[in-house]
Short mmCIF file of C-alpha atoms in Angstrom, two decimals:
data_model
loop_
_atom_site.label_atom_id
_atom_site.label_comp_id
_atom_site.label_asym_id
_atom_site.label_seq_id
_atom_site.Cartn_x
_atom_site.Cartn_y
_atom_site.Cartn_z
CA UNK J 1 80.39 66.78 12.68
CA UNK J 2 82.07 65.10 15.37
CA UNK J 3 83.83 62.04 15.49
CA UNK J 4 80.68 60.85 17.89
CA UNK J 5 78.17 62.49 15.76
CA UNK J 6 79.16 60.71 12.82
CA UNK J 7 79.07 57.28 14.73
CA UNK J 8 75.80 57.71 16.65
CA UNK J 9 74.35 58.42 12.86
CA UNK J 10 76.20 55.74 11.46
CA UNK J 11 75.00 53.40 14.30
CA UNK J 12 70.76 54.93 14.22
CA UNK J 13 71.27 54.32 10.52
CA UNK J 14 72.33 50.93 11.10
CA UNK J 15 69.44 49.69 13.30
CA UNK J 16 67.23 51.46 11.10
CA UNK J 17 68.20 49.76 7.77
CA UNK J 18 68.53 46.47 10.26
CA UNK J 19 64.80 46.83 11.46
CA UNK J 20 63.31 47.05 7.91
CA UNK J 21 64.91 44.50 6.84
CA UNK J 22 63.91 42.29 9.22
CA UNK J 23 59.87 43.45 8.77
CA UNK J 24 60.86 42.77 5.07
CA UNK J 25 61.94 39.52 5.88
CA UNK J 26 58.93 38.38 7.97
CA UNK J 27 56.51 39.31 5.71
CA UNK J 28 54.88 36.91 5.57
CA UNK J 29 55.51 33.33 7.36
CA UNK J 30 54.33 30.18 8.91
CA UNK J 31 55.53 28.24 11.92
CA UNK J 32 54.20 24.98 13.69
CA UNK J 33 55.04 24.33 16.89
CA UNK J 34 54.14 21.70 18.90
CA UNK J 35 53.45 22.24 22.72
CA UNK J 36 52.65 18.82 25.53
CA UNK J 37 49.29 18.89 22.93
CA UNK J 38 48.75 21.44 21.47
CA UNK J 39 49.68 22.99 17.92
CA UNK J 40 50.49 26.39 17.22
CA UNK J 41 50.53 27.83 14.13
CA UNK J 42 52.65 31.19 13.63
CA UNK J 43 51.27 33.21 10.68
CA UNK J 44 53.41 36.67 10.64
CA UNK J 45 52.13 39.68 8.45
CA UNK J 46 54.51 42.66 8.85
CA UNK J 47 56.17 41.38 11.59
CA UNK J 48 52.50 40.51 13.32
CA UNK J 49 52.04 36.78 15.08
CA UNK J 50 48.44 35.98 14.72
CA UNK J 51 48.71 32.39 16.67
CA UNK J 52 46.38 29.57 15.90
CA UNK J 53 46.07 27.23 18.82
CA UNK J 54 44.88 23.35 17.26
CA UNK J 55 43.99 21.05 19.95
CA UNK J 56 41.55 17.60 20.47
CA UNK J 57 40.14 19.12 16.85
CA UNK J 58 39.29 22.75 17.99
CA UNK J 59 41.52 25.69 17.74
CA UNK J 60 41.77 29.56 19.09
CA UNK J 61 43.20 32.28 17.22
CA UNK J 62 45.03 35.03 18.21
CA UNK J 63 45.83 38.17 17.34
CA UNK J 64 44.48 38.16 13.81
CA UNK J 65 46.56 41.68 13.54
CA UNK J 66 45.78 44.52 10.51
CA UNK J 67 42.64 44.33 8.95
CA UNK J 68 44.02 44.66 5.64
CA UNK J 69 45.31 41.46 5.86
CA UNK J 70 42.40 39.44 7.38
CA UNK J 71 42.10 38.48 3.61
CA UNK J 72 45.60 36.80 2.93
CA UNK J 73 45.41 35.61 6.74
CA UNK J 74 41.95 33.78 5.79
CA UNK J 75 43.80 31.93 3.16
CA UNK J 76 46.96 31.07 4.99
CA UNK J 77 44.82 29.09 7.57
CA UNK J 78 43.36 27.79 4.79
CA UNK J 79 46.54 26.58 3.23
CA UNK J 80 47.61 24.87 6.74
CA UNK J 81 44.97 22.65 5.59
CA UNK J 82 42.29 24.02 8.06
CA UNK J 83 38.76 25.57 7.58
CA UNK J 84 38.68 29.07 8.50
CA UNK J 85 34.71 28.58 9.51
CA UNK J 86 35.57 26.19 12.21
CA UNK J 87 37.26 29.19 14.30
CA UNK J 88 35.07 30.08 16.61
CA UNK J 89 36.77 31.70 19.08
CA UNK J 90 39.66 34.65 18.18
CA UNK J 91 41.10 36.21 21.58
CA UNK J 92 42.21 39.59 20.89
CA UNK J 93 45.32 40.19 23.24
CA UNK J 94 45.18 43.72 23.48
CA UNK J 95 42.55 46.70 21.22
CA UNK J 96 45.46 48.15 18.86
CA UNK J 97 45.46 48.30 15.23
CA UNK J 98 47.71 45.63 14.94
CA UNK J 99 46.59 42.70 16.99
CA UNK J 100 42.49 43.36 16.71
CA UNK J 101 41.56 44.87 13.20
CA UNK J 102 41.56 41.57 11.28
CA UNK J 103 38.89 40.85 13.83
CA UNK J 104 36.08 41.98 12.52
CA UNK J 105 36.48 40.07 8.80
CA UNK J 106 36.18 36.68 11.05
CA UNK J 107 33.55 38.07 13.31
CA UNK J 108 31.25 38.88 10.29
CA UNK J 109 32.15 35.80 7.86
CA UNK J 110 32.06 33.20 9.79
CA UNK J 111 30.52 33.90 12.93
CA UNK J 112 33.71 33.72 15.62
CA UNK J 113 33.20 34.68 18.78
CA UNK J 114 35.56 37.49 19.78
CA UNK J 115 36.91 38.16 23.47
CA UNK J 116 38.93 41.47 24.61
CA UNK J 117 39.65 42.77 27.55
CA UNK J 118 36.76 45.35 28.71
CA UNK J 119 39.49 48.02 29.46
CA UNK J 120 39.94 47.70 25.53
CA UNK J 121 36.62 48.28 24.72
CA UNK J 122 37.36 51.76 23.68
CA UNK J 123 39.81 50.96 21.42
CA UNK J 124 37.76 48.46 19.84
CA UNK J 125 33.96 50.79 19.94
CA UNK J 126 36.60 54.01 18.07
CA UNK J 127 39.03 51.65 15.68
CA UNK J 128 41.63 54.44 17.16
CA UNK J 129 45.06 53.36 19.53
CA UNK J 130 44.66 55.00 22.80
CA UNK J 131 48.44 57.17 23.03
CA UNK J 132 52.26 54.58 22.81
CA UNK J 133 54.87 55.68 24.59
CA UNK J 134 58.15 54.64 23.03
CA UNK J 135 60.56 53.23 25.27
CA UNK J 136 63.44 53.92 22.89
CA UNK J 137 64.73 54.78 19.89
CA UNK J 138 62.64 52.51 16.93
CA UNK J 139 59.55 53.22 19.02
CA UNK J 140 60.44 57.43 18.62
CA UNK J 141 61.19 56.81 14.69
CA UNK J 142 57.84 54.57 14.46
CA UNK J 143 55.25 56.45 16.75
CA UNK J 144 53.67 58.16 14.43
CA UNK J 145 52.78 55.41 11.74
CA UNK J 146 52.00 52.77 14.28
CA UNK J 147 49.64 55.25 16.98
CA UNK J 148 47.41 56.30 13.91
CA UNK J 149 46.70 53.05 12.85
CA UNK J 150 43.09 52.25 12.37
CA UNK J 151 40.67 50.07 12.03
CA UNK J 152 37.03 49.45 11.45
CA UNK J 153 35.69 49.66 14.67
CA UNK J 154 33.21 46.88 16.27
CA UNK J 155 32.61 44.82 19.12
CA UNK J 156 33.68 42.16 21.32
CA UNK J 157 31.00 39.54 21.91
CA UNK J 158 32.95 38.47 25.43
CA UNK J 159 34.61 41.57 27.33
CA UNK J 160 37.09 39.51 30.36
CA UNK J 161 37.86 41.45 33.52
CA UNK J 162 38.54 38.39 35.33
CA UNK J 163 39.77 34.68 34.69
CA UNK J 164 38.50 32.23 31.98
CA UNK J 165 38.19 28.61 31.07
CA UNK J 166 39.76 28.59 27.43
CA UNK J 167 38.16 25.17 26.66
CA UNK J 168 34.79 26.26 27.98
CA UNK J 169 34.57 28.74 24.67
CA UNK J 170 36.34 26.55 22.15
CA UNK J 171 37.46 23.18 23.60
CA UNK J 172 40.81 23.70 23.37
CA UNK J 173 42.35 23.51 27.04
CA UNK J 174 43.33 26.45 28.68
CA UNK J 175 42.49 29.35 30.53
CA UNK J 176 42.64 33.58 29.36
CA UNK J 177 43.85 35.92 32.12
CA UNK J 178 43.49 39.93 32.38
CA UNK J 179 46.94 41.46 32.50
CA UNK J 180 46.37 45.27 32.04
CA UNK J 181 50.21 46.84 31.32
CA UNK J 182 50.69 47.36 27.57
CA UNK J 183 46.44 48.22 27.20
CA UNK J 184 44.37 48.68 30.14
CA UNK J 185 42.48 45.53 28.75
CA UNK J 186 46.05 43.51 28.33
CA UNK J 187 44.97 39.56 28.18
CA UNK J 188 47.11 36.49 28.31
CA UNK J 189 46.03 32.59 26.61
CA UNK J 190 47.69 30.04 28.81
CA UNK J 191 47.34 27.01 27.04
CA UNK J 192 49.87 23.69 28.56
CA UNK J 193 53.28 25.14 28.63
CA UNK J 194 53.21 28.16 26.70
CA UNK J 195 51.77 31.67 27.00
CA UNK J 196 50.88 33.96 24.51
CA UNK J 197 51.19 37.41 25.35
CA UNK J 198 51.09 39.83 23.09
CA UNK J 199 52.59 42.88 23.63
CA UNK J 200 54.10 41.99 27.57
CA UNK J 201 57.49 41.82 25.99
CA UNK J 202 58.54 40.86 22.22
CA UNK J 203 61.26 38.63 21.07
CA UNK J 204 65.14 40.21 19.77
CA UNK J 205 65.13 41.54 16.58
CA UNK J 206 68.09 39.22 15.85
CA UNK J 207 68.75 35.46 17.72
CA UNK J 208 66.05 34.28 20.57
CA UNK J 209 65.80 36.52 22.99
CA UNK J 210 63.27 38.73 25.03
CA UNK J 211 63.54 42.57 24.57
CA UNK J 212 61.09 45.12 26.18
CA UNK J 213 57.99 46.09 23.23
CA UNK J 214 58.95 49.13 21.17
CA UNK J 215 55.89 50.45 23.21
CA UNK J 216 55.19 50.63 27.13
CA UNK J 217 54.45 53.48 29.35
CA UNK J 218 55.20 52.09 32.88
CA UNK J 219 58.19 50.41 32.61
CA UNK J 220 58.42 49.53 36.50
CA UNK J 221 54.95 48.47 35.73
CA UNK J 222 56.19 46.06 32.89
CA UNK J 223 58.70 44.52 34.97
CA UNK J 224 56.45 43.18 38.02
CA UNK J 225 53.77 41.70 35.35
CA UNK J 226 56.60 39.65 33.96
CA UNK J 227 57.41 38.98 37.30
CA UNK J 228 54.06 37.90 38.15
CA UNK J 229 53.77 36.24 34.89
CA UNK J 230 56.78 33.86 35.50
CA UNK J 231 56.26 33.46 39.00
CA UNK J 232 52.17 32.89 39.39
CA UNK J 233 50.32 33.35 36.42
CA UNK J 234 52.38 30.79 34.62
CA UNK J 235 54.80 29.06 36.48
CA UNK J 236 54.81 26.10 34.18
CA UNK J 237 55.08 27.98 31.10
CA UNK J 238 57.97 26.73 28.95
CA UNK J 239 57.74 28.72 26.12
CA UNK J 240 56.05 32.46 25.54
CA UNK J 241 54.53 33.37 22.22
CA UNK J 242 54.60 36.93 21.51
CA UNK J 243 53.18 39.84 19.38
CA UNK J 244 56.84 40.23 17.12
CA UNK J 245 59.49 37.68 16.34
CA UNK J 246 59.61 35.33 18.77
CA UNK J 247 59.37 32.88 20.37
CA UNK J 248 60.82 32.99 24.08
CA UNK J 249 61.87 30.51 26.34
CA UNK J 250 61.20 31.21 30.04
CA UNK J 251 65.00 31.84 30.70
CA UNK J 252 65.29 34.46 28.61
CA UNK J 253 62.16 35.76 29.90
CA UNK J 254 63.62 35.90 33.06
CA UNK J 255 67.32 37.07 32.20
CA UNK J 256 66.27 40.40 29.98
CA UNK J 257 63.56 41.30 32.89
CA UNK J 258 66.21 40.97 35.78
CA UNK J 259 63.89 38.17 37.35
CA UNK J 260 63.96 34.26 38.89
CA UNK J 261 62.26 32.45 35.86
CA UNK J 262 61.25 30.37 39.20
CA UNK J 263 58.99 30.88 41.98
#
């Protein structure tokens, strides 16, 4: 093997090791953020962030994660001082197994209303991910496992095709807005000065910056969607809560995608 080949092999091995270490380090955590009248409790399992939005005594859960982690997440909510039976609304930013799989648990056990994008009804109804498009080495390395992840099929109680007032569903002030891209039915949740964006992008593996998600089928479209989020949908948002790692400051999102942070 050439010197260059050995260097690339070492770099690749180091990247894989770092990624695996970060995944294990983030296997189960709970962080609390105060965002302009909104408390955000972020529970992380297997590198997947579930966000519990609390305001005015009401709660909304965003992306409950893998189906296998549902009982642990339920206990996390209890340990944080909340009754999971009072989580009446669950918003799925998209229908992939790592974000949507546990929703059925709360829907069946506590009669939580599940809100999802209409474009992702097919995934929810089959419990299978649609094809994933890797954006780099990490995505290619994980592709077979991630694309093949499944969950017990279920149906959303509300399939969204246009912006929805979050307060009317849950009592938490905010909006649910369709932003197709990562999937056909992707949604973002806007509340206070925070935006919950699922897999529109992710947090950096190291540091607090933004990064392109491991899977995105249209990178130019992704950049346009981020610009639309910053300039049109969430011009006042300061922090962006993502599905993996993060959260990310507005300026860091703009810097990574090469767009202006302000309209």
